[in-house]
Short mmCIF file of C-alpha atoms in Angstrom, two decimals:
data_model
loop_
_atom_site.label_atom_id
_atom_site.label_comp_id
_atom_site.label_asym_id
_atom_site.label_seq_id
_atom_site.Cartn_x
_atom_site.Cartn_y
_atom_site.Cartn_z
CA UNK L 1256 -4.05 3.08 -6.93
CA UNK L 1257 -2.78 5.72 -4.25
CA UNK L 1258 -2.31 4.55 -0.98
CA UNK L 1259 -1.60 5.89 2.42
CA UNK L 1260 0.20 3.37 4.69
CA UNK L 1261 0.96 3.80 8.38
CA UNK L 1262 3.29 2.86 11.15
CA UNK L 1263 1.17 3.52 14.13
CA UNK L 1264 -2.15 5.26 14.95
CA UNK L 1265 -3.55 8.53 13.65
CA UNK L 1266 -6.91 9.93 12.47
CA UNK L 1267 -7.69 11.80 9.03
CA UNK L 1268 -10.39 14.18 9.22
CA UNK L 1269 -10.02 15.75 5.71
CA UNK L 1270 -7.45 16.70 3.15
CA UNK L 1271 -7.19 19.93 1.13
CA UNK L 1272 -5.95 20.18 -2.37
CA UNK L 1273 -4.74 23.62 -2.72
CA UNK L 1274 -4.35 25.64 -5.87
CA UNK L 1275 -7.18 23.79 -7.61
CA UNK L 1276 -6.96 20.20 -7.42
CA UNK L 1277 -9.14 17.30 -8.40
CA UNK L 1278 -8.16 13.57 -8.71
CA UNK L 1279 -7.52 10.60 -6.45
CA UNK L 1280 -5.29 10.23 -3.64
CA UNK L 1281 -3.69 7.09 -1.98
CA UNK L 1282 -1.64 7.08 1.27
CA UNK L 1283 0.16 4.37 2.20
CA UNK L 1284 1.38 3.84 5.73
CA UNK L 1285 4.89 2.58 6.04
CA UNK L 1286 7.25 1.46 8.92
CA UNK L 1287 10.97 1.83 8.73
CA UNK L 1288 13.30 -0.23 11.01
CA UNK L 1289 15.91 2.37 10.91
CA UNK L 1290 13.89 4.73 12.41
CA UNK L 1291 12.52 2.96 15.27
CA UNK L 1292 15.51 3.33 17.54
CA UNK L 1293 14.52 7.10 17.54
CA UNK L 1294 10.74 6.32 18.06
CA UNK L 1295 8.23 4.25 16.07
CA UNK L 1296 5.48 6.12 13.99
CA UNK L 1297 2.27 6.47 15.47
CA UNK L 1298 -1.18 5.95 14.01
CA UNK L 1299 -2.77 8.54 12.03
CA UNK L 1300 -6.47 9.80 12.03
CA UNK L 1301 -7.39 11.59 9.10
CA UNK L 1302 -10.35 14.03 9.13
CA UNK L 1303 -9.87 14.67 5.35
CA UNK L 1304 -10.58 17.71 3.73
CA UNK L 1305 -8.32 16.64 1.17
CA UNK L 1306 -5.11 17.80 0.24
CA UNK L 1307 -3.94 15.87 -1.61
CA UNK L 1308 -2.95 10.35 -3.36
CA UNK L 1309 9.91 -17.57 -17.40
CA UNK L 1310 9.83 -20.24 -18.23
CA UNK L 1311 8.78 -23.52 -17.15
CA UNK L 1312 6.90 -26.36 -18.62
CA UNK L 1313 6.25 -28.98 -16.17
CA UNK L 1314 3.04 -29.52 -14.16
CA UNK L 1315 3.69 -32.39 -12.14
CA UNK L 1316 3.07 -32.32 -8.41
CA UNK L 1317 6.60 -32.36 -6.59
CA UNK L 1318 7.53 -33.32 -2.99
CA UNK L 1319 10.29 -30.89 -2.87
CA UNK L 1320 8.38 -28.02 -1.30
CA UNK L 1321 6.89 -30.30 1.68
CA UNK L 1322 10.64 -30.57 3.10
CA UNK L 1323 11.23 -27.08 3.31
CA UNK L 1324 14.55 -25.76 4.96
CA UNK L 1325 13.92 -22.77 7.08
CA UNK L 1326 16.75 -20.22 7.36
CA UNK L 1327 15.84 -18.40 10.78
CA UNK L 1328 17.99 -15.13 10.00
CA UNK L 1329 16.34 -11.80 10.00
CA UNK L 1330 16.16 -9.86 6.91
CA UNK L 1331 18.88 -7.34 8.49
CA UNK L 1332 21.23 -10.26 8.64
CA UNK L 1333 20.43 -11.43 5.11
CA UNK L 1334 21.18 -7.97 3.63
CA UNK L 1335 24.50 -7.91 5.58
CA UNK L 1336 25.39 -11.15 4.10
CA UNK L 1337 24.80 -9.98 0.71
CA UNK L 1338 25.86 -6.48 1.06
CA UNK L 1339 28.60 -6.39 -1.69
CA UNK L 1340 26.43 -7.96 -4.19
CA UNK L 1341 25.20 -6.17 -7.48
CA UNK L 1342 21.61 -5.15 -8.22
CA UNK L 1343 21.46 -6.07 -11.84
CA UNK L 1344 19.78 -4.03 -14.49
CA UNK L 1345 17.74 -7.30 -15.58
CA UNK L 1346 14.24 -8.11 -15.62
CA UNK L 1347 13.05 -11.97 -15.31
CA UNK L 1348 9.14 -12.31 -16.06
CA UNK L 1349 7.45 -15.56 -14.99
CA UNK L 1350 3.84 -16.20 -16.37
CA UNK L 1351 1.70 -17.54 -13.51
CA UNK L 1352 0.58 -20.32 -15.72
CA UNK L 1353 4.24 -21.44 -16.54
CA UNK L 1354 4.88 -23.24 -13.36
CA UNK L 1355 7.30 -26.31 -13.18
CA UNK L 1356 5.90 -28.16 -10.20
CA UNK L 1357 3.38 -28.16 -7.12
CA UNK L 1358 2.61 -29.78 -3.90
CA UNK L 1359 -0.55 -30.15 -2.09
CA UNK L 1360 -3.72 -29.35 -3.84
CA UNK L 1361 -3.30 -28.68 -7.41
CA UNK L 1362 -3.58 -25.33 -8.83
CA UNK L 1363 -5.94 -24.72 -11.65
CA UNK L 1364 -5.39 -22.36 -14.96
CA UNK L 1365 -8.14 -20.09 -15.45
CA UNK L 1366 -8.71 -16.86 -17.17
CA UNK L 1367 -9.88 -14.12 -14.79
CA UNK L 1368 -11.13 -10.49 -15.78
CA UNK L 1369 -9.32 -10.80 -18.88
CA UNK L 1370 -6.13 -12.42 -17.99
CA UNK L 1371 -4.75 -15.90 -18.01
CA UNK L 1372 -3.93 -16.97 -14.28
CA UNK L 1373 -2.98 -19.82 -12.03
CA UNK L 1374 -5.57 -20.42 -9.18
CA UNK L 1375 -3.69 -21.31 -5.80
CA UNK L 1376 -5.93 -22.41 -2.66
CA UNK L 1377 -4.19 -22.15 0.68
CA UNK L 1378 -2.89 -25.53 0.71
CA UNK L 1379 -1.26 -25.19 -2.54
CA UNK L 1380 2.54 -24.60 -3.00
CA UNK L 1381 3.74 -23.77 -6.52
CA UNK L 1382 7.14 -23.24 -7.89
CA UNK L 1383 8.55 -21.79 -10.93
CA UNK L 1384 12.03 -22.38 -12.58
CA UNK L 1385 14.03 -19.84 -14.32
CA UNK L 1386 17.29 -18.63 -15.61
CA UNK L 1387 19.30 -16.02 -13.98
CA UNK L 1388 21.78 -14.22 -16.43
CA UNK L 1389 23.50 -11.98 -13.75
CA UNK L 1390 23.85 -12.85 -9.94
CA UNK L 1391 22.63 -10.31 -7.34
CA UNK L 1392 19.92 -8.95 -5.45
CA UNK L 1393 16.39 -8.66 -6.95
CA UNK L 1394 13.19 -7.26 -5.98
CA UNK L 1395 9.90 -9.23 -6.53
CA UNK L 1396 6.67 -7.91 -8.18
CA UNK L 1397 3.64 -10.23 -8.25
CA UNK L 1398 0.42 -9.46 -10.13
CA UNK L 1399 -2.45 -11.32 -8.18
CA UNK L 1400 -6.24 -11.49 -7.96
CA UNK L 1401 -7.93 -12.16 -4.74
CA UNK L 1402 -10.10 -15.32 -4.72
CA UNK L 1403 -13.18 -15.65 -2.49
CA UNK L 1404 -12.50 -16.99 0.76
CA UNK L 1405 -12.88 -16.34 4.32
CA UNK L 1406 -12.61 -12.36 3.66
CA UNK L 1407 -9.32 -12.26 5.64
CA UNK L 1408 -5.83 -11.30 4.45
CA UNK L 1409 -4.09 -13.50 1.97
CA UNK L 1410 -0.64 -14.74 3.10
CA UNK L 1411 1.99 -16.75 0.96
CA UNK L 1412 5.63 -17.83 2.06
CA UNK L 1413 8.22 -17.13 -0.39
CA UNK L 1414 11.10 -19.82 -0.98
CA UNK L 1415 14.21 -19.29 -2.99
CA UNK L 1416 15.80 -22.81 -4.13
CA UNK L 1417 13.56 -24.55 -1.80
CA UNK L 1418 14.81 -22.39 1.18
CA UNK L 1419 13.05 -19.68 3.05
CA UNK L 1420 15.73 -17.00 2.87
CA UNK L 1421 14.80 -15.00 6.04
CA UNK L 1422 12.11 -14.96 8.54
CA UNK L 1423 10.18 -12.11 6.96
CA UNK L 1424 9.18 -14.54 4.15
CA UNK L 1425 7.30 -16.95 6.17
CA UNK L 1426 4.11 -15.03 5.69
CA UNK L 1427 3.87 -12.12 3.20
CA UNK L 1428 0.62 -10.26 2.79
CA UNK L 1429 -1.51 -9.64 -0.17
CA UNK L 1430 -4.34 -7.32 0.43
CA UNK L 1431 -7.92 -7.71 -0.52
CA UNK L 1432 -9.88 -4.58 -1.61
CA UNK L 1433 -12.67 -3.22 0.37
CA UNK L 1434 -15.33 -0.39 -0.39
CA UNK L 1435 -18.37 1.20 1.28
CA UNK L 1436 -21.95 0.54 0.12
CA UNK L 1437 -23.64 3.77 0.14
CA UNK L 1438 -27.11 4.39 -1.44
CA UNK L 1439 -28.48 7.92 -1.84
CA UNK L 1440 -26.06 9.19 0.68
CA UNK L 1441 -25.19 8.23 4.42
CA UNK L 1442 -28.14 6.53 6.35
CA UNK L 1443 -29.01 7.64 9.71
CA UNK L 1444 -31.21 5.96 12.49
CA UNK L 1445 -34.37 7.58 14.02
CA UNK L 1446 -32.19 9.89 16.26
CA UNK L 1447 -30.35 11.20 13.32
CA UNK L 1448 -27.18 9.30 13.97
CA UNK L 1449 -25.05 8.36 11.17
CA UNK L 1450 -24.80 4.58 10.64
CA UNK L 1451 -21.68 3.08 9.43
CA UNK L 1452 -22.09 1.73 5.81
CA UNK L 1453 -21.76 -1.88 5.03
CA UNK L 1454 -18.22 -2.81 3.67
CA UNK L 1455 -17.95 -5.23 0.54
CA UNK L 1456 -15.13 -6.82 -1.23
CA UNK L 1457 -14.22 -5.13 -4.57
CA UNK L 1458 -11.63 -7.77 -5.96
CA UNK L 1459 -9.37 -6.62 -8.77
CA UNK L 1460 -6.09 -7.23 -10.10
CA UNK L 1461 -3.27 -5.67 -8.28
CA UNK L 1462 0.53 -5.55 -9.15
CA UNK L 1463 2.57 -5.12 -5.93
CA UNK L 1464 6.12 -5.18 -4.98
CA UNK L 1465 6.74 -7.80 -2.25
CA UNK L 1466 7.10 -5.80 1.19
CA UNK L 1467 8.00 -6.76 4.84
CA UNK L 1468 5.09 -6.96 7.11
CA UNK L 1469 6.93 -6.70 10.65
CA UNK L 1470 7.24 -3.48 12.97
CA UNK L 1471 10.80 -3.51 12.18
CA UNK L 1472 10.71 -4.51 8.13
CA UNK L 1473 8.36 -2.81 6.07
CA UNK L 1474 10.25 -2.00 2.97
CA UNK L 1475 10.53 -3.72 -0.41
CA UNK L 1476 12.21 -6.91 0.14
CA UNK L 1477 15.46 -8.21 -1.72
CA UNK L 1478 16.38 -11.73 -2.72
CA UNK L 1479 19.66 -13.13 -3.73
CA UNK L 1480 19.92 -15.53 -6.74
CA UNK L 1481 23.00 -17.11 -8.17
CA UNK L 1482 23.73 -17.11 -12.08
CA UNK L 1483 22.32 -20.18 -13.70
CA UNK L 1484 19.02 -22.00 -12.85
CA UNK L 1485 17.00 -21.00 -9.90
CA UNK L 1486 13.56 -21.65 -8.27
CA UNK L 1487 11.01 -19.48 -6.57
CA UNK L 1488 7.96 -21.00 -4.83
CA UNK L 1489 4.86 -19.55 -3.27
CA UNK L 1490 3.76 -21.30 -0.19
CA UNK L 1491 0.02 -21.64 0.84
CA UNK L 1492 -0.51 -20.16 4.27
CA UNK L 1493 -4.00 -18.39 4.16
CA UNK L 1494 -6.71 -17.78 1.90
CA UNK L 1495 -6.98 -18.53 -2.00
CA UNK L 1496 -5.46 -16.12 -4.76
CA UNK L 1497 -4.66 -16.10 -8.55
CA UNK L 1498 -1.29 -15.40 -9.99
CA UNK L 1499 -0.96 -13.72 -13.46
CA UNK L 1500 2.62 -12.87 -13.33
CA UNK L 1501 5.77 -12.46 -11.38
CA UNK L 1502 8.71 -10.26 -12.13
CA UNK L 1503 12.22 -10.16 -10.50
CA UNK L 1504 13.94 -6.91 -11.39
CA UNK L 1505 15.48 -3.47 -9.83
CA UNK L 1506 13.05 -0.92 -10.35
CA UNK L 1507 14.90 2.76 -10.90
CA UNK L 1508 15.20 5.08 -7.99
CA UNK L 1509 12.41 7.37 -7.51
CA UNK L 1510 13.31 10.71 -8.63
CA UNK L 1511 13.64 13.69 -6.28
CA UNK L 1512 11.42 16.72 -5.81
CA UNK L 1513 13.90 18.95 -7.52
CA UNK L 1514 13.79 16.81 -10.48
CA UNK L 1515 9.89 16.17 -10.48
CA UNK L 1516 9.19 20.04 -10.37
CA UNK L 1517 11.62 21.13 -13.17
CA UNK L 1518 9.24 18.85 -15.52
CA UNK L 1519 6.47 21.01 -14.91
CA UNK L 1520 8.04 24.77 -15.25
CA UNK L 1521 5.47 27.25 -16.43
CA UNK L 1522 2.56 25.26 -15.18
CA UNK L 1523 -0.22 27.15 -13.68
CA UNK L 1524 -0.70 27.58 -9.98
CA UNK L 1525 -3.74 29.61 -9.95
CA UNK L 1526 -6.24 26.74 -9.12
CA UNK L 1527 -9.33 26.34 -7.03
CA UNK L 1528 -8.89 24.17 -4.05
CA UNK L 1529 -10.29 20.92 -3.86
CA UNK L 1530 -11.65 19.27 -0.59
CA UNK L 1531 -11.77 15.53 0.11
CA UNK L 1532 -13.56 14.48 3.29
CA UNK L 1533 -11.41 11.64 4.83
CA UNK L 1534 -14.14 9.54 5.87
CA UNK L 1535 -15.25 9.52 2.09
CA UNK L 1536 -12.73 6.82 1.21
CA UNK L 1537 -13.27 4.91 -2.26
CA UNK L 1538 -11.18 2.09 -1.21
CA UNK L 1539 -9.17 0.34 1.52
CA UNK L 1540 -6.91 -2.54 2.23
CA UNK L 1541 -9.21 -3.76 5.38
CA UNK L 1542 -12.44 -3.67 7.04
CA UNK L 1543 -10.97 -2.22 10.06
CA UNK L 1544 -10.36 1.04 8.19
CA UNK L 1545 -13.77 2.40 8.58
CA UNK L 1546 -15.35 5.87 9.06
CA UNK L 1547 -15.41 7.12 12.73
CA UNK L 1548 -17.09 10.03 14.73
CA UNK L 1549 -15.13 12.57 16.33
CA UNK L 1550 -16.55 15.45 18.38
CA UNK L 1551 -13.38 17.11 19.76
CA UNK L 1552 -13.74 19.98 17.16
CA UNK L 1553 -16.33 21.66 15.31
CA UNK L 1554 -14.05 21.94 12.36
CA UNK L 1555 -14.56 18.42 11.51
CA UNK L 1556 -17.11 17.96 8.84
CA UNK L 1557 -19.98 17.05 9.39
CA UNK L 1558 -20.10 17.93 13.06
CA UNK L 1559 -22.95 17.81 15.83
CA UNK L 1560 -22.73 18.30 19.54
CA UNK L 1561 -24.41 15.33 20.40
CA UNK L 1562 -25.58 13.15 17.26
CA UNK L 1563 -22.98 10.68 15.87
CA UNK L 1564 -21.46 12.06 12.64
CA UNK L 1565 -19.00 9.88 10.63
CA UNK L 1566 -16.14 12.51 9.95
CA UNK L 1567 -12.99 11.10 10.22
CA UNK L 1568 -11.12 7.91 9.40
CA UNK L 1569 -8.09 5.78 10.69
CA UNK L 1570 -7.44 6.02 14.42
CA UNK L 1571 -5.64 2.96 16.44
CA UNK L 1572 -6.74 0.63 13.67
CA UNK L 1573 -4.56 2.24 11.10
CA UNK L 1574 -1.36 1.47 12.64
CA UNK L 1575 0.03 -1.56 10.93
CA UNK L 1576 2.47 -1.75 8.02
CA UNK L 1577 1.20 -1.56 4.33
CA UNK L 1578 -2.28 -0.91 5.38
CA UNK L 1579 -3.80 1.73 2.82
CA UNK L 1580 -6.66 3.91 2.05
CA UNK L 1581 -7.47 5.35 -1.28
CA UNK L 1582 -9.53 8.23 -2.37
CA UNK L 1583 -10.85 9.04 -5.83
CA UNK L 1584 -11.43 12.62 -6.92
CA UNK L 1585 -11.98 14.84 -9.87
CA UNK L 1586 -9.79 17.83 -10.93
CA UNK L 1587 -11.52 20.45 -12.85
CA UNK L 1588 -8.55 22.00 -14.31
CA UNK L 1589 -4.92 21.27 -15.17
CA UNK L 1590 -2.32 22.96 -12.91
CA UNK L 1591 0.12 22.49 -9.87
CA UNK L 1592 -1.63 21.78 -6.44
CA UNK L 1593 -0.37 21.82 -3.04
CA UNK L 1594 -1.29 19.20 -0.46
CA UNK L 1595 -2.56 19.73 3.16
CA UNK L 1596 -4.10 17.25 5.56
CA UNK L 1597 -6.17 17.94 8.64
CA UNK L 1598 -5.20 15.22 10.91
CA UNK L 1599 -4.13 14.21 14.43
CA UNK L 1600 -1.71 11.82 15.76
CA UNK L 1601 -2.16 11.35 19.41
CA UNK L 1602 -1.27 7.73 19.97
CA UNK L 1603 2.34 7.15 21.24
CA UNK L 1604 3.53 10.29 22.98
CA UNK L 1605 6.28 12.03 21.27
CA UNK L 1606 6.41 9.62 18.37
CA UNK L 1607 6.19 10.46 14.71
CA UNK L 1608 3.84 8.79 12.15
CA UNK L 1609 5.10 8.39 8.43
CA UNK L 1610 2.84 7.77 5.42
CA UNK L 1611 3.52 7.28 1.77
CA UNK L 1612 1.45 8.91 -0.66
CA UNK L 1613 0.78 7.82 -4.14
CA UNK L 1614 -1.03 9.67 -6.97
CA UNK L 1615 -2.68 7.33 -9.59
CA UNK L 1616 -0.84 4.35 -8.28
CA UNK L 1617 2.75 6.32 -8.58
CA UNK L 1618 5.08 7.95 -5.99
CA UNK L 1619 5.53 11.11 -7.78
CA UNK L 1620 8.70 11.91 -6.14
CA UNK L 1621 10.96 10.27 -3.46
CA UNK L 1622 10.07 12.76 -0.80
CA UNK L 1623 6.36 11.43 -0.59
CA UNK L 1624 7.83 8.02 0.31
CA UNK L 1625 7.54 9.01 4.15
CA UNK L 1626 5.49 12.14 4.93
CA UNK L 1627 5.99 12.81 8.67
CA UNK L 1628 2.79 13.68 10.96
CA UNK L 1629 4.29 14.61 14.25
CA UNK L 1630 2.65 13.83 17.55
CA UNK L 1631 0.01 16.22 18.80
CA UNK L 1632 -2.95 16.00 21.00
CA UNK L 1633 -4.86 18.30 19.15
CA UNK L 1634 -6.08 18.57 15.42
CA UNK L 1635 -3.26 20.03 13.07
CA UNK L 1636 -2.86 20.83 9.48
CA UNK L 1637 -0.01 19.17 7.75
CA UNK L 1638 1.48 20.49 4.58
CA UNK L 1639 4.09 18.20 2.88
CA UNK L 1640 7.26 20.35 2.36
CA UNK L 1641 6.39 22.64 5.27
CA UNK L 1642 7.98 25.88 4.43
CA UNK L 1643 8.27 25.44 0.94
CA UNK L 1644 5.16 23.22 0.15
CA UNK L 1645 5.45 20.52 -2.68
CA UNK L 1646 3.58 21.12 -5.56
CA UNK L 1647 1.84 18.15 -7.57
CA UNK L 1648 0.94 18.25 -11.14
CA UNK L 1649 -2.48 17.20 -11.97
CA UNK L 1650 -4.38 17.12 -15.22
CA UNK L 1651 -8.17 17.78 -15.71
CA UNK L 1652 -9.74 14.30 -14.97
CA UNK L 1653 -10.49 11.91 -12.20
CA UNK L 1654 -7.39 10.61 -10.21
CA UNK L 1655 -6.68 8.33 -7.19
#
């Protein structure tokens, strides 16, 4: 799933996919604590004319989780403590239903959308026990399905061997998926003003790497495990969810743009531009990411001098770590495409907003992990790569 994630506020009007592009786009907004000293990223408003997006057998209740030990150190302090540790090339997979103990409301095994899973209420803590062959730092990937609840974000605490390793693990977010319902195009009122479409949840399986959710820590989190038997607990905080699988591993480094482009030498760049309107998002992580009206420029499409026309998305609501917006788009011909965004970042004076851009759920190369959108009061065109625009390979098909 392509995602656009922000640090602060911003608007997107449209994205352009240059050199004939069609497909899907996801921009993920990220916050980077190491950049905050120089200035926090701001929100982004897109007026998109796209440019280019173990083992375990026991199931008895346990009292162990109810007496949790809380370590009040920060994630930065935690990493400093384990700075000399290895990051082993080892994968440890834990099936959701192979848990060893629980506390609170009992979890339920179920089959959901073709996968076996473990259903957990917000008052349920579940523990998995497993062996670690090589000590070191590992990242945690979770395959989950959001279950019906109050319609708000899902949160879980993460405990390692019964201890909260650092404060950022106290409430990790698991997004729901939202989409707009539009029948026969946009609805208008008697005066010709666009009506904001109804948003409904569109639940589906998601596989995500656990990330920080604070203003200072939004990167993928790491956890230290000793060699031998260890436990991992998901602690109920808010809303129900189902778990199919957990995986501890260290993913390979994302390739550089230079390595990426060398794979597509000789591919055509003679392609027709593709335009994606920002307000026509297919999916988003929150109901606050809705289409908005902007009359500041007649170049925003659609535009009207006095009627309300939904022609942008984002703004002040799109400023929190890990929020994402996703667009589906069709590419009519295979080739290499440039990306361009019509956008405005006018929230925090002098600060730059960063977004991660995923195509079909993958980060094509490392440079797209933090695309900068500089502060400017007026609408601007942002081309990733600037003087030497990045080229993205897209095949003839629908993308995200």
